[in-house]
Coordinates of C-alpha atoms in Angstrom, one line a residue:
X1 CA 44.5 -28.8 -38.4
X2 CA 47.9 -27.3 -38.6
X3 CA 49.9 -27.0 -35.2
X4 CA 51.1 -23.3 -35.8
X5 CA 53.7 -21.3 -34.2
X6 CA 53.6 -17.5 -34.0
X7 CA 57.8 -16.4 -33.7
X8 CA 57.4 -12.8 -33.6
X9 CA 61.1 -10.6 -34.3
X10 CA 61.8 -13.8 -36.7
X11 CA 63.1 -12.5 -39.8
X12 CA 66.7 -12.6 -38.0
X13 CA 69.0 -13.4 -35.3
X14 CA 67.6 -16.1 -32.7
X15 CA 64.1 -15.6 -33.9
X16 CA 65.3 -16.9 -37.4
X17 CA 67.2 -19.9 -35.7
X18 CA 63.9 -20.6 -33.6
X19 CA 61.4 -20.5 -36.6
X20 CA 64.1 -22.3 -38.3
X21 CA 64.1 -25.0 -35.3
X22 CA 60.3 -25.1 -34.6
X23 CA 59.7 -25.8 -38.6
X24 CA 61.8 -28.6 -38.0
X25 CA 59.8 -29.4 -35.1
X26 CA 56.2 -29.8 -37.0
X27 CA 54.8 -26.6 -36.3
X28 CA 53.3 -24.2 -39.4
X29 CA 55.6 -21.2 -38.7
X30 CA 54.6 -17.9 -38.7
X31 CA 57.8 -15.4 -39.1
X32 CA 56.0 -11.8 -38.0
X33 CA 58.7 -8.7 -38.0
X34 CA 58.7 -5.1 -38.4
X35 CA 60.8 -6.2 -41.1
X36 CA 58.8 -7.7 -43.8
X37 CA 61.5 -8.3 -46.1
X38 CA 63.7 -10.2 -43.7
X39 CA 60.3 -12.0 -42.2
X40 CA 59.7 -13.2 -46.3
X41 CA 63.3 -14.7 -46.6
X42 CA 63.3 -16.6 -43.4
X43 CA 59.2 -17.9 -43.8
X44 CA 60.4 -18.7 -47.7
X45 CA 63.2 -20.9 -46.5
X46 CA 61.4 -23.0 -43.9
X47 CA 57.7 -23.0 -45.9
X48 CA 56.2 -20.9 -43.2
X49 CA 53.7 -18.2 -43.2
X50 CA 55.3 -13.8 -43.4
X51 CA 53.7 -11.1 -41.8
X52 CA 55.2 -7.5 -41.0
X53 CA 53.9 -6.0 -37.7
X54 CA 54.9 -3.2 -35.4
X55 CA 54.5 -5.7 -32.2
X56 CA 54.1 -1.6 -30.4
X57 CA 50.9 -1.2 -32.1
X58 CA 47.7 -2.7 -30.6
X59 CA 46.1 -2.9 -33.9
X60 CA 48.9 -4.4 -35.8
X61 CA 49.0 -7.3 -33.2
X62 CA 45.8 -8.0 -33.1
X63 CA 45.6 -8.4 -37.0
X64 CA 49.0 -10.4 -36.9
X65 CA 47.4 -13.0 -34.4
X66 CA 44.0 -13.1 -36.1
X67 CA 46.3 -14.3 -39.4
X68 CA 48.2 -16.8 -37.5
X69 CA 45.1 -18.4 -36.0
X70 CA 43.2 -18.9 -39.4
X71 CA 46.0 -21.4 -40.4
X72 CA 45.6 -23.4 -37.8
X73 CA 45.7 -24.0 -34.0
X74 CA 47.9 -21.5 -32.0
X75 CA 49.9 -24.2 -29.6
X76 CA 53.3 -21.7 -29.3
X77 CA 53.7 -18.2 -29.0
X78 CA 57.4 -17.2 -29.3
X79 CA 58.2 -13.3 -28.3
X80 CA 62.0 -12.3 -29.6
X81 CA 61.8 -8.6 -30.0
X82 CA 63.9 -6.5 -28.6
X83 CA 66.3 -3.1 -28.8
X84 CA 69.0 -1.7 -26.3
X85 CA 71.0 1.2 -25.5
X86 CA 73.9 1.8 -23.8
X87 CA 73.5 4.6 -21.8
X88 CA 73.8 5.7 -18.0
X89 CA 70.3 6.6 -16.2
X90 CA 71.4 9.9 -16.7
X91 CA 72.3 10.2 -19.8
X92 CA 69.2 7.9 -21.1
X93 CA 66.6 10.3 -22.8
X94 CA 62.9 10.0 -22.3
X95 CA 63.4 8.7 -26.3
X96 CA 65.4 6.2 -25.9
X97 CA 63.7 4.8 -22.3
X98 CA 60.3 4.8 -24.4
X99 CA 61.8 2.8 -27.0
X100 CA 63.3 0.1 -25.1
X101 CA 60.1 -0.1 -22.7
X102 CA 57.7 0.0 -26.0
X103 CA 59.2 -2.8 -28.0
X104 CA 60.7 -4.9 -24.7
X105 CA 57.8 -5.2 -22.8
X106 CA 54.7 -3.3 -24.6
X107 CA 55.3 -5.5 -27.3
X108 CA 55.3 -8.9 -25.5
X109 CA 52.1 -7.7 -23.6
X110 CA 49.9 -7.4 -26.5
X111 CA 51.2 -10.0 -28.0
X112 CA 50.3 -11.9 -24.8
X113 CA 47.0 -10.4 -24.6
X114 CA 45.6 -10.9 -28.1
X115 CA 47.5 -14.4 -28.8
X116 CA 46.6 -16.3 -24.8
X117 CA 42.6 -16.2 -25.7
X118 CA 43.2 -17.9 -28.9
X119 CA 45.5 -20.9 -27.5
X120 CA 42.9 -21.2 -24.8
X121 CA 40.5 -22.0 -27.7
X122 CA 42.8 -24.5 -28.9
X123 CA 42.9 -26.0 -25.7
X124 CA 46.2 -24.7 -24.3
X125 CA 50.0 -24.0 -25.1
X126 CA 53.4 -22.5 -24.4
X127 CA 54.3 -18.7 -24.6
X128 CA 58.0 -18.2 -24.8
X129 CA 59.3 -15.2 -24.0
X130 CA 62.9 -14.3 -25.1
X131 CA 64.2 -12.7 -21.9
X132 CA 68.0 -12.0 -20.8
X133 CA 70.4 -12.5 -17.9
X134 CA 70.0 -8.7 -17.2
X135 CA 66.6 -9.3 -16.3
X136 CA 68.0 -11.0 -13.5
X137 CA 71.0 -9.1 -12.2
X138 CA 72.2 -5.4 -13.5
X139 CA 74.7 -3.7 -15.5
X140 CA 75.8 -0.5 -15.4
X141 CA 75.4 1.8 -18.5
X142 CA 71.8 -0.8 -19.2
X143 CA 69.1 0.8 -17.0
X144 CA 66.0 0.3 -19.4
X145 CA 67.2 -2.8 -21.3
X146 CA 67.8 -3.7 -17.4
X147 CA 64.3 -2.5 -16.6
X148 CA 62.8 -3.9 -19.5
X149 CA 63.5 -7.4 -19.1
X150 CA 62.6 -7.3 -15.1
X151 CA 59.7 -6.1 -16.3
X152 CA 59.2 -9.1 -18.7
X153 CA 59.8 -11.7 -16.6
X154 CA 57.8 -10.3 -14.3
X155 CA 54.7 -9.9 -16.5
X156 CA 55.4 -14.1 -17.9
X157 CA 55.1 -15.1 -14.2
X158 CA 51.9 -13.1 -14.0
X159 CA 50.7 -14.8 -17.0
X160 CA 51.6 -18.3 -16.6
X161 CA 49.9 -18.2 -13.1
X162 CA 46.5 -16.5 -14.2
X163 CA 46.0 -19.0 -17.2
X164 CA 48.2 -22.2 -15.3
X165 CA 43.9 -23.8 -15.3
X166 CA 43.7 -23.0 -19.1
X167 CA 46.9 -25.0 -20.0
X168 CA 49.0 -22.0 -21.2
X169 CA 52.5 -22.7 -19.9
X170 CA 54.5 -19.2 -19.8
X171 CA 58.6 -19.7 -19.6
X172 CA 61.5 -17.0 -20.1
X173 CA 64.5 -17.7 -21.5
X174 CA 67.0 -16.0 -19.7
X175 CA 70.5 -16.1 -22.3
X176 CA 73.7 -14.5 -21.9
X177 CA 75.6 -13.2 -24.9
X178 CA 75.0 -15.3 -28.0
X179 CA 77.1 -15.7 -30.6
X180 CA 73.8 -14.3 -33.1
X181 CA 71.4 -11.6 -32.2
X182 CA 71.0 -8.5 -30.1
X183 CA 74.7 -9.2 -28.6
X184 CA 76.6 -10.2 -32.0
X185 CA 74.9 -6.8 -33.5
X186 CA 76.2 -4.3 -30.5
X187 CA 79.6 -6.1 -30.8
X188 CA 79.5 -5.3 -34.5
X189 CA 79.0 -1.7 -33.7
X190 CA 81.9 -1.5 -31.9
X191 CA 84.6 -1.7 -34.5
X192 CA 86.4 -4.5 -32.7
X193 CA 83.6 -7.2 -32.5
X194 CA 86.4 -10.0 -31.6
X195 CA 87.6 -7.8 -28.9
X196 CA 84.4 -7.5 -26.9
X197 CA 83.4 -11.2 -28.1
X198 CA 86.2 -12.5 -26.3
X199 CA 86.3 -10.0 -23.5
X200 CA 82.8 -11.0 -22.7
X201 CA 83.1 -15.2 -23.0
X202 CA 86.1 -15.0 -20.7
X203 CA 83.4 -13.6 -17.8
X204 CA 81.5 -16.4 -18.4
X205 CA 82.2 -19.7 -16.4
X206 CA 81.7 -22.1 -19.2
X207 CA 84.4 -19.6 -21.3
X208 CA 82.4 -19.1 -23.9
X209 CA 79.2 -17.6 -25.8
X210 CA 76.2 -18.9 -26.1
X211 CA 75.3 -20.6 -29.5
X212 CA 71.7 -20.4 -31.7
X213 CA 71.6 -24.0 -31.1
X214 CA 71.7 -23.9 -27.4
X215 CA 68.8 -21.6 -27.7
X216 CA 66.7 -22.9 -30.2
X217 CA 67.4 -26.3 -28.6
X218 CA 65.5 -25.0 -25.2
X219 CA 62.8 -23.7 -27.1
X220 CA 62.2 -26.6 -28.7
X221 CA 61.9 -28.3 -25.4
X222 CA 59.4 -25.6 -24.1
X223 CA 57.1 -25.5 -26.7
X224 CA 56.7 -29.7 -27.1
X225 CA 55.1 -32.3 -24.8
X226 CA 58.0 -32.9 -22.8
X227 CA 57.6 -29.6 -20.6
X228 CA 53.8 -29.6 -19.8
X229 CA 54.1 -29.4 -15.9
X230 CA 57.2 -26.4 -16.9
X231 CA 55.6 -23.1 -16.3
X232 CA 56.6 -19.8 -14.7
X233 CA 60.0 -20.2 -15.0
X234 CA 63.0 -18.0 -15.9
X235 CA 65.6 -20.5 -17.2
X236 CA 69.3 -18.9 -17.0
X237 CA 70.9 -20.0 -20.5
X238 CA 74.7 -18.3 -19.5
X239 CA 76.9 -21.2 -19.0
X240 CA 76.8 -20.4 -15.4
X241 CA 77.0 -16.5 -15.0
X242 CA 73.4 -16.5 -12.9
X243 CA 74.8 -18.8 -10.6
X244 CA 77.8 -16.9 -9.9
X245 CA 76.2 -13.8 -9.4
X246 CA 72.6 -13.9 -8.0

């Protein structure tokens, strides 16, 4: 029986990295993304398993986690969807706020709530949760990507302590500004990606961004054996910017 992993929002960015790195790992890898094409590439590369899903859409979960399960035991849950907007409260419309909300945190709840039954059954495993450093602090100009990922890490604490007796461990990985991923594609946007890239690693202690290897690398501690009493936690991957500021 195959040891699978579910990475959902892996067809790029840190979700490819982590598919890429829990392939690696042993596990049968299931790349789910609203964007099929990109989930086909990355599950081709790494002989894992595509599947497109809206993770907003309680049907399309549930038929996402129903295909991950028939290939095998569901032992990691990985949740790396997400969208921002830079806006002030008051210019953020009711469009953008249910956006953010939807895919940030609707999404990892039903993902939670149809995939946590299923790794009961398989007698227990470890939901990761891609969280942020704003879920931890604010920023002006990010009140629902700010919200969102409170929100999150809120809801992860909920669930690791509610299934701790069914051996579900639930962790959030808290990074700063990556190199890849939601941060490298807003810096793109700007026109002057180097600009803000280095503008933003000299506010970091460590003087520098955060890496898809020092992410994956976490991950892959969380989801193996050698983090089974690790649950509930909110781990700040920002080269020391949490402890400056909380």
């Amino acid at each position: 029986m195959s040891r699978v992993a579910l990475v959902v929002g892996g067809a790029s960015g840190l979700g490819e990295a982590i598919a890429e790195r829990l392939s690696d790992d042993g596990f049968l890898v299931v790349v789910a993304d609203i964007d099929g094409t990109g989930a086909a590439l990355t599950a081709g590369r790494i002989g894992g398993i595509a599947h497109q899903v809206d993770a907003r859409i309680d049907a399309e979960v549930a038929a996402m986690v129903e295909r991950a399960v028939g290939f095998g035991d569901l032992k990691a849950l990985v949740m790396s969807v997400a969208v921002e907007t830079r806006a002030s409260l008051l210019e953020t419309t009711d469009e953008a706020w249910r956006e953010i909300i939807d895919t940030n945190l609707k999404a990892p709840f039903l993902c939670l709530r149809h995939a946590v039954p299923h790794m009961v059954e398989a007698g227990g495993g470890s939901v990761i949760a891609l969280g942020s450093t704003l879920g931890m602090i604010v920023a002006p100009q990010y009140p629902a990507y700010c919200a969102s990922k409170f929100g999150l890490t809120n809801l992860c604490k909920q669930v690791a302590i509610e299934h701790a007796p069914d051996g579900i461990r639930v962790n959030v990985v808290a990074p700063a500004a990556t190199e890849v991923g939601l941060f490298a594609r807003v810096a793109e946007a700007t026109g002057d990606p180097d600009g803000i890239k280095a503008f933003v690693a000299g506010n970091v202690p460590m003087g520098r961004l955060g890496t898809a290897d020092d992410v994956t690398a976490l991950v892959s501690f969380l989801a193996s054996e050698h983090s089974t009493y690790l649950s509930g936690a909110v781990i700040p991957l920002d080269g020391g910017m949490a402890a400056r500021r909380l």
